[in-house]
mmCIF file of C-alpha atoms in Angstrom:
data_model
loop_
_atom_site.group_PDB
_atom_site.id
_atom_site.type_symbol
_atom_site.label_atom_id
_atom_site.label_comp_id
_atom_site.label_asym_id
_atom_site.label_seq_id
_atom_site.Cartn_x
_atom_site.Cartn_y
_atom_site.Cartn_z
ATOM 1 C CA UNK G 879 -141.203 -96.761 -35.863
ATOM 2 C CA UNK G 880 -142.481 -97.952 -39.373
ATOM 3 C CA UNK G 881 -142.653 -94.804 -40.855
ATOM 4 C CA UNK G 882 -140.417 -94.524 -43.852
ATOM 5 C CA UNK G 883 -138.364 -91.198 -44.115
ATOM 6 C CA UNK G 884 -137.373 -89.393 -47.137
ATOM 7 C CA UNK G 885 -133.677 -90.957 -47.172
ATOM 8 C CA UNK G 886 -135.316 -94.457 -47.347
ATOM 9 C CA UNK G 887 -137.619 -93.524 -50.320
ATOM 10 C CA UNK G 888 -134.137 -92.148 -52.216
ATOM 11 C CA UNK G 889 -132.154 -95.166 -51.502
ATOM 12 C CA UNK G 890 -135.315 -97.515 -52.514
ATOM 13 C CA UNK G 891 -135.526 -95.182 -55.924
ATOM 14 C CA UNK G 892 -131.563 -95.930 -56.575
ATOM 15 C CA UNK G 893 -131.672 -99.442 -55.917
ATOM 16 C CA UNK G 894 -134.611 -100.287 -57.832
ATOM 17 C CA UNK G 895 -133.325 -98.041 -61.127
ATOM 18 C CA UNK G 896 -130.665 -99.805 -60.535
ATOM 19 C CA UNK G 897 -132.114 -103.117 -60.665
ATOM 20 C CA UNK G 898 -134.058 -102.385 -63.525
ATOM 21 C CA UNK G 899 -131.283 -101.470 -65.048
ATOM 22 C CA UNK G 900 -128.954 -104.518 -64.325
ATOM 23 C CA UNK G 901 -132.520 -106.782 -65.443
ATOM 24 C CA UNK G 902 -132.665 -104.723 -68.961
ATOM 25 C CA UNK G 903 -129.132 -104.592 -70.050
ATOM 26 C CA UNK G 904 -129.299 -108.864 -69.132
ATOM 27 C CA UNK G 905 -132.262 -109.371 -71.275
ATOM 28 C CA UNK G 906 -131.527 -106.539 -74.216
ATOM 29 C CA UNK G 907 -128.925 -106.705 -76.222
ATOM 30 C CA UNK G 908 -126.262 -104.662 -74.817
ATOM 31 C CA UNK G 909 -122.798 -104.739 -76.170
ATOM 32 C CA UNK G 910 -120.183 -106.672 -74.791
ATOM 33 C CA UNK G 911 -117.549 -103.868 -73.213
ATOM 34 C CA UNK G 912 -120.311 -101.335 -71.891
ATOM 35 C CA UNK G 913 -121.993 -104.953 -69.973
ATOM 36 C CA UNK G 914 -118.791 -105.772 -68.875
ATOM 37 C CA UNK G 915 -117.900 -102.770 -67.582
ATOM 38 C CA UNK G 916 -120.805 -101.900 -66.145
ATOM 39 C CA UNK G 917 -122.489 -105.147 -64.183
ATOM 40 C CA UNK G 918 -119.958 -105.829 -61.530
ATOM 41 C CA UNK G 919 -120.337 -102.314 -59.842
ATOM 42 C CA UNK G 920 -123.941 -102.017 -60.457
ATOM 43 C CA UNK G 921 -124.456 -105.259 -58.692
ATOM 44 C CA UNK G 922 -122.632 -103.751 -55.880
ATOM 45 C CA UNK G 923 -124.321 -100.778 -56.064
ATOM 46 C CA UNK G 924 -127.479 -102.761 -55.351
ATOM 47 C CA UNK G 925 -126.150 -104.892 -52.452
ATOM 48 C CA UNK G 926 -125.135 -101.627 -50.541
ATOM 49 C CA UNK G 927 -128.257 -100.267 -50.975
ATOM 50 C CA UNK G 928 -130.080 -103.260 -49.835
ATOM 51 C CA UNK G 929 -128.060 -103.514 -46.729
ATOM 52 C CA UNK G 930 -128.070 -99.882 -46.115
ATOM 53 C CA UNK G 931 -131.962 -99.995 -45.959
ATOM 54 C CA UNK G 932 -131.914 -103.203 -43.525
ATOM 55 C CA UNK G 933 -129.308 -101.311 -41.287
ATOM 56 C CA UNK G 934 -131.711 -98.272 -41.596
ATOM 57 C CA UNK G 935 -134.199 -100.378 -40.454
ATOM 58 C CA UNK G 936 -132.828 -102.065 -37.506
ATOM 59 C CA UNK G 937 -131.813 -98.864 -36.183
ATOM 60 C CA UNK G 938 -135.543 -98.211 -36.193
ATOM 61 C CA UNK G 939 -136.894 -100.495 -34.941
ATOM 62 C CA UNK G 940 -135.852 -102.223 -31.496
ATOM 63 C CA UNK G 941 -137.428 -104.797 -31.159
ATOM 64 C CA UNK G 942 -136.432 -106.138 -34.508
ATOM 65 C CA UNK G 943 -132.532 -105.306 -34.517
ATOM 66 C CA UNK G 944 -131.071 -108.291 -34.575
ATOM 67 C CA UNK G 945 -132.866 -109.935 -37.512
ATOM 68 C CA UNK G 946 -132.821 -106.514 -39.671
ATOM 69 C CA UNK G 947 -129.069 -106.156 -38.487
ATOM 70 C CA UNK G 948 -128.005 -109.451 -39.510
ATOM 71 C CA UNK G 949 -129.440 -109.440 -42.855
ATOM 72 C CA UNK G 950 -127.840 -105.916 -43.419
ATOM 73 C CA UNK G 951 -124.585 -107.330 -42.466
ATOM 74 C CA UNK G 952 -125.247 -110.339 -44.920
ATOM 75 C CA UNK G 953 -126.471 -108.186 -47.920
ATOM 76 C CA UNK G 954 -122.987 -106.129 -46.821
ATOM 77 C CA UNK G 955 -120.660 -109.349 -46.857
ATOM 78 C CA UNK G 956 -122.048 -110.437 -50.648
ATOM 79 C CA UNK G 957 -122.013 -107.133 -51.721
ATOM 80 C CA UNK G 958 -118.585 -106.983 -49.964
ATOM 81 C CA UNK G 959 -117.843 -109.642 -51.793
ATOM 82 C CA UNK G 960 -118.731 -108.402 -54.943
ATOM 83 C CA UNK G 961 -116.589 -105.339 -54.998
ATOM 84 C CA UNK G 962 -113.317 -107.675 -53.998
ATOM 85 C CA UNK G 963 -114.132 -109.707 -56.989
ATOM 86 C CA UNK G 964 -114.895 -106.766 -59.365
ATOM 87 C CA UNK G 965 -111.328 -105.247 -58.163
ATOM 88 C CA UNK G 966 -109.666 -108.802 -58.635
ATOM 89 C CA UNK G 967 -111.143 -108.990 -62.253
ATOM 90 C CA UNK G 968 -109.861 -105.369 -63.033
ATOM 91 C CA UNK G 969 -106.296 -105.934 -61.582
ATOM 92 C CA UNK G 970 -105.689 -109.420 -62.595
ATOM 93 C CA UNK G 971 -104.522 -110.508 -65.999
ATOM 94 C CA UNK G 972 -106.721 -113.371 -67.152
ATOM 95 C CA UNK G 973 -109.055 -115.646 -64.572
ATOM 96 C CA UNK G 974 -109.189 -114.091 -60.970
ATOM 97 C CA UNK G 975 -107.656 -116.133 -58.483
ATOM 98 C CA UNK G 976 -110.216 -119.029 -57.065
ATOM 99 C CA UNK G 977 -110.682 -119.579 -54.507
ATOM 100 C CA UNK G 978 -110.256 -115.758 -53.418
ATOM 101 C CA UNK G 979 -111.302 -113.303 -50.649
ATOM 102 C CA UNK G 980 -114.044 -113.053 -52.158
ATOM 103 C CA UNK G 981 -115.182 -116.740 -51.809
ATOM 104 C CA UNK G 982 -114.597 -116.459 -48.258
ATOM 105 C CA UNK G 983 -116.908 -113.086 -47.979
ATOM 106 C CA UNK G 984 -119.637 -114.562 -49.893
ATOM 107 C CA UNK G 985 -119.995 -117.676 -47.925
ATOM 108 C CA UNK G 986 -120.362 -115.439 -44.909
ATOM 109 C CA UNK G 987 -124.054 -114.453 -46.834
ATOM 110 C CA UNK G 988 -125.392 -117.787 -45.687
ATOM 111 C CA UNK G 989 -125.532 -118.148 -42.226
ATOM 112 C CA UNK G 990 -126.172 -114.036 -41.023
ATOM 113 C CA UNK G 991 -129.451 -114.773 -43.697
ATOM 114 C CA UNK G 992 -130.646 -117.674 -42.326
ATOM 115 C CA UNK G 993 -130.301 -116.201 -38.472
ATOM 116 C CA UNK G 994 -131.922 -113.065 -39.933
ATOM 117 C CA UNK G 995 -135.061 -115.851 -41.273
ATOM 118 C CA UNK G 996 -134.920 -118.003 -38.570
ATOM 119 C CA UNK G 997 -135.447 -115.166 -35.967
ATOM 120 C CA UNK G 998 -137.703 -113.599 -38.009
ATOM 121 C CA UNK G 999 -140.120 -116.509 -38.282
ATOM 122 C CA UNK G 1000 -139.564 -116.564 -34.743
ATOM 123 C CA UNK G 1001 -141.616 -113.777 -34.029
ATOM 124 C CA UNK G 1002 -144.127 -113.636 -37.107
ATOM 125 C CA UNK G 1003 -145.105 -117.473 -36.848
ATOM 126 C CA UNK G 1004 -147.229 -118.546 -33.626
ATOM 127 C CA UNK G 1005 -147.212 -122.606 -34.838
ATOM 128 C CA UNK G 1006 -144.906 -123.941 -37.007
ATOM 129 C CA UNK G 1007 -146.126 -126.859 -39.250
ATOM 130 C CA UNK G 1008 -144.953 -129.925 -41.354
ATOM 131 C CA UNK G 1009 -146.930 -128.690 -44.190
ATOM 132 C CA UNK G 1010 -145.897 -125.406 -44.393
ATOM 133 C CA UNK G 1011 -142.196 -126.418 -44.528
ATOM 134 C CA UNK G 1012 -143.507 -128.888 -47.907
ATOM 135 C CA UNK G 1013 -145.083 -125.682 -49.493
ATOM 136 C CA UNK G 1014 -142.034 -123.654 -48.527
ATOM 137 C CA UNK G 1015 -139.989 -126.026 -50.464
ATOM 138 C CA UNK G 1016 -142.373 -127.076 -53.292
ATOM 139 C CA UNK G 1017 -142.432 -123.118 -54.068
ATOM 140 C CA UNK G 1018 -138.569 -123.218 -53.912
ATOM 141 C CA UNK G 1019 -138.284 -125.698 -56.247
ATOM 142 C CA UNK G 1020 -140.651 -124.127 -58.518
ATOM 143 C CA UNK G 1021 -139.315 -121.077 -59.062
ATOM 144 C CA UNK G 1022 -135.696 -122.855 -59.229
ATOM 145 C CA UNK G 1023 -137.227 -124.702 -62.196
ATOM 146 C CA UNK G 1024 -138.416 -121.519 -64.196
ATOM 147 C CA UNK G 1025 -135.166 -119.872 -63.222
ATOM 148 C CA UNK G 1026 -133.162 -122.726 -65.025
ATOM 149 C CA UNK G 1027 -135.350 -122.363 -67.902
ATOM 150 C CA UNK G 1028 -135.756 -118.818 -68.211
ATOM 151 C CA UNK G 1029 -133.174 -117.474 -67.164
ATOM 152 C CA UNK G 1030 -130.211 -119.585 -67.568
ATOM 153 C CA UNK G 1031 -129.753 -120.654 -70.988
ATOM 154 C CA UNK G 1032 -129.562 -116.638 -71.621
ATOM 155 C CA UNK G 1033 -127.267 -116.068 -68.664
ATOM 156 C CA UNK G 1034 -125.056 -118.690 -70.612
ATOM 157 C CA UNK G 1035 -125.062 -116.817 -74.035
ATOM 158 C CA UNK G 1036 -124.284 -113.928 -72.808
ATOM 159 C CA UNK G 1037 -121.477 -114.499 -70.630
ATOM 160 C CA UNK G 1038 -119.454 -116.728 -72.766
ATOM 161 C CA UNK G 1039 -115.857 -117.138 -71.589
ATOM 162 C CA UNK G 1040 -116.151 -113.508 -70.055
ATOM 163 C CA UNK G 1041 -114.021 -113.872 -66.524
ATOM 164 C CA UNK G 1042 -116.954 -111.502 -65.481
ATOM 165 C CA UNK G 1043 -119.061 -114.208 -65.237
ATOM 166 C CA UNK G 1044 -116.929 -116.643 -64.488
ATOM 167 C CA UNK G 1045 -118.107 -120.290 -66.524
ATOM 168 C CA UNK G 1046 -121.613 -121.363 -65.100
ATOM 169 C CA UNK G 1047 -121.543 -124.684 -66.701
ATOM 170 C CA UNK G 1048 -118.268 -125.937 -65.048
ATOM 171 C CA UNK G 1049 -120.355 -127.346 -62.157
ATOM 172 C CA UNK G 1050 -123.158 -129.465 -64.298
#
């Protein structure tokens, strides 16, 4: 059934304020504490919204479950993942423990999404060729570049040594 139901449209509405949100306070100049505070369980927020919807929607629809399910359980395990690290940075004093729990639940993102893709393409693409893999991976690259250049020099000066964050530039 594709029909969307009121309790989709609500969840949609909180995640996307919510996004917005997270994307404003980045960019605008928010202070310090109230960023802080806030991000971590925002970010969370938006993971188990994100999942909830892809649950939502494998329950739905049959003859999609197991793509939808898996990337609801992925969008779960990061999110998952988020709130173990946001309770780590709350309860311990200084630099949360690495690597944690929360490594662990994070890397479990990465294989439920690319089942969820891989069966998805499964049934959307008839033919599979060379050249759309190149375009797949030019655009990849692509928007990695702008993201770099946009938005990482920012992410930088605004996280500073916050444990939040944790120190972007320790793997360059």
């Amino acid at each position: 059934d594709d029909t969307v139901g009121p309790v989709e449209w609500v969840l949609v509405a909180f995640v996307g304020v919510t996004a917005l949100s997270i994307a404003v306070a980045t960019v605008l100049p928010t202070p310090q504490a109230i960023f802080s505070a806030v991000y971590p369980w925002a970010y969370c927020v938006v993971f188990a919204g994100a999942s909830a919807l892809c649950l939502i929607r494998a329950a739905r629809q049959p003859a999609q479950r197991a793509p939808w399910a898996l990337l609801g359980l992925a969008l779960f395990a990061y999110g998952t993942g988020n709130v173990i690290q946001a309770v780590l940075l709350v309860t311990a004093s200084g630099a949360p423990p690495y690597p944690s729990v929360a490594d662990f639940v994070w890397l479990c993102f990465f294989p439920l999404t690319y089942l969820a893709v891989v069966l998805m393409l499964r049934r959307m693409v008839v033919r599979f060729y060379l050249s759309m893999l190149l375009d797949g991976l030019i655009a990849a690259l692509g928007v990695a570049a702008l993201t770099w250049a946009v938005a990482f020099a920012h992410l930088i000066e605004v996280s500073g040594d916050d444990p939040a964050f944790g120190n972007p530039t320790k793997f360059i």
